[in-house]
Coordinates of C-alpha atoms in Angstrom, one line a residue:
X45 CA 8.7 -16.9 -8.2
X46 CA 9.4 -13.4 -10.0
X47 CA 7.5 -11.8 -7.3
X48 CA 9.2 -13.5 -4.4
X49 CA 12.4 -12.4 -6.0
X50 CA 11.4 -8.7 -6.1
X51 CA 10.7 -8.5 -2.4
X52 CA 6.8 -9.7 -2.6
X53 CA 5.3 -11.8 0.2
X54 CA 3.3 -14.6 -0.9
X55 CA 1.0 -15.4 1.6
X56 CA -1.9 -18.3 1.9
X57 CA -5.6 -16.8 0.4
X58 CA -7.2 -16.6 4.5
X59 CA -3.9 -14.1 5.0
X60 CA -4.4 -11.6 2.3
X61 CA -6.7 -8.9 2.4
X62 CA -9.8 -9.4 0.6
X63 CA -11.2 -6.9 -2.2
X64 CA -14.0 -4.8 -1.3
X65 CA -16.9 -4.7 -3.9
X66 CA -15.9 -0.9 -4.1
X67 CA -12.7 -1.9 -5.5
X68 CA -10.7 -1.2 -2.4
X69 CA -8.6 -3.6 -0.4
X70 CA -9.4 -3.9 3.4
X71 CA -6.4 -4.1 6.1
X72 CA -4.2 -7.1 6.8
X73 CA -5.4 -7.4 10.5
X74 CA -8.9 -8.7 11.4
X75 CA -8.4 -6.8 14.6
X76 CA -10.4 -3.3 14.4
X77 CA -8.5 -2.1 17.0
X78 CA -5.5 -1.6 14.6
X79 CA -6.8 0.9 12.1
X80 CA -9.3 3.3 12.1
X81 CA -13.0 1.8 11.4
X82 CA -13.7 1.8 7.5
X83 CA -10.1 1.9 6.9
X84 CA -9.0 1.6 3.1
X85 CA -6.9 1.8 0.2
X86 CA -7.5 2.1 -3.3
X87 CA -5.8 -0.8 -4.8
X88 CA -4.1 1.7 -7.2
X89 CA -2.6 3.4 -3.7
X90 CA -1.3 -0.2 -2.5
X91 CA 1.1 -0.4 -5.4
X92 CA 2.7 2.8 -4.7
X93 CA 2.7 1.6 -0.8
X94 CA 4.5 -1.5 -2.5
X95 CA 7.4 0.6 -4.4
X96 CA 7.3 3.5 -1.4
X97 CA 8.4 0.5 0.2
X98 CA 11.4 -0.6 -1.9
X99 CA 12.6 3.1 -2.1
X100 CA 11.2 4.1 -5.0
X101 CA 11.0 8.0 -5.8
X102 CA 7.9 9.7 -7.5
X103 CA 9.6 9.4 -11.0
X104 CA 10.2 6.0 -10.8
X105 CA 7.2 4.7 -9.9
X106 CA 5.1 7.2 -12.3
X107 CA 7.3 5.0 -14.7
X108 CA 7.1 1.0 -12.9
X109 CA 3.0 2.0 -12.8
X110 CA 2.7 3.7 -16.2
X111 CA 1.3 7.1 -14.8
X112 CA 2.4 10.5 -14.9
X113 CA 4.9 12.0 -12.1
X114 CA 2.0 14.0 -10.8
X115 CA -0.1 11.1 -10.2
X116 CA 2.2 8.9 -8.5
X117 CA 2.9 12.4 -6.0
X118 CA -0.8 12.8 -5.5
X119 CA -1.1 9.0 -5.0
X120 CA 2.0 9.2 -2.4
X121 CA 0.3 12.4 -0.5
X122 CA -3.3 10.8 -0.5
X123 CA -1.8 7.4 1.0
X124 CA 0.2 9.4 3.6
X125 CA -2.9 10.8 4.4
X126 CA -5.0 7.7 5.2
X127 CA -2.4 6.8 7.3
X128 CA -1.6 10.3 9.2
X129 CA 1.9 9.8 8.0
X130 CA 4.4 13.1 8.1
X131 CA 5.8 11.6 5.2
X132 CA 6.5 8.8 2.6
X133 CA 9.6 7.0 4.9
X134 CA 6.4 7.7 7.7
X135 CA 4.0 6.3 5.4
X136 CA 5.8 3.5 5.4
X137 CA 6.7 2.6 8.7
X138 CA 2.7 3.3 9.5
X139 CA 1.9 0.5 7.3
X140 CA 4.3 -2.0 8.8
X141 CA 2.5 -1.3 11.6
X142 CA -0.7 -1.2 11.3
X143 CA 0.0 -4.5 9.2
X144 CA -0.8 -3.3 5.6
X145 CA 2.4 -4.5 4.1
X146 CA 4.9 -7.0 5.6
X147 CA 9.0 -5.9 4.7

């Protein structure tokens, strides 16, 4: 219920992505025409996604994940990168499309 009420999706086990033995999370869509073959992101990289999502600067979600400012920027650049984003609103929209995360 908490998570519903911050803006999470539940969604049935067959929807979710399933974790990679490599500790990454695979794409939404089981259609490999959406994303680029091998595709992934760290599960780490999914949270910030998450909060990127909700609006959340660098500061605050170095502080809602418990890491240093630095990291969350690095984390924020390296996720704009896997998705050829210009930017973090970009990054964002990206994922909505390409089905990563659901707003």
């Amino acid at each position: 219920m908490n998570a519903v009420a911050r803006g999470f999706s539940i969604l049935p086990r067959e929807v979710r992505s399933p974790e990679l033995p490599d500790g990454t999370l695979n794409r939404l869509s089981d259609n490999p025409n959406d994303v680029p073959r091998g595709y992934a992101l760290t599960v780490r990289e999914f949270e910030v996604l998450r909060l990127l999502a909700e609006g959340a600067s660098n500061k605050v979600i170095a502080r809602r994940l418990g890491i240093s400012f630095h990291t969350a920027k690095f984390h924020v650049a390296s996720i704009a990168a896997k998705l050829d984003a210009t930017g973090r609103t970009d990054a964002v929209a990206q994922a909505v499309r390409l089905g990563l995360i659901l707003l």
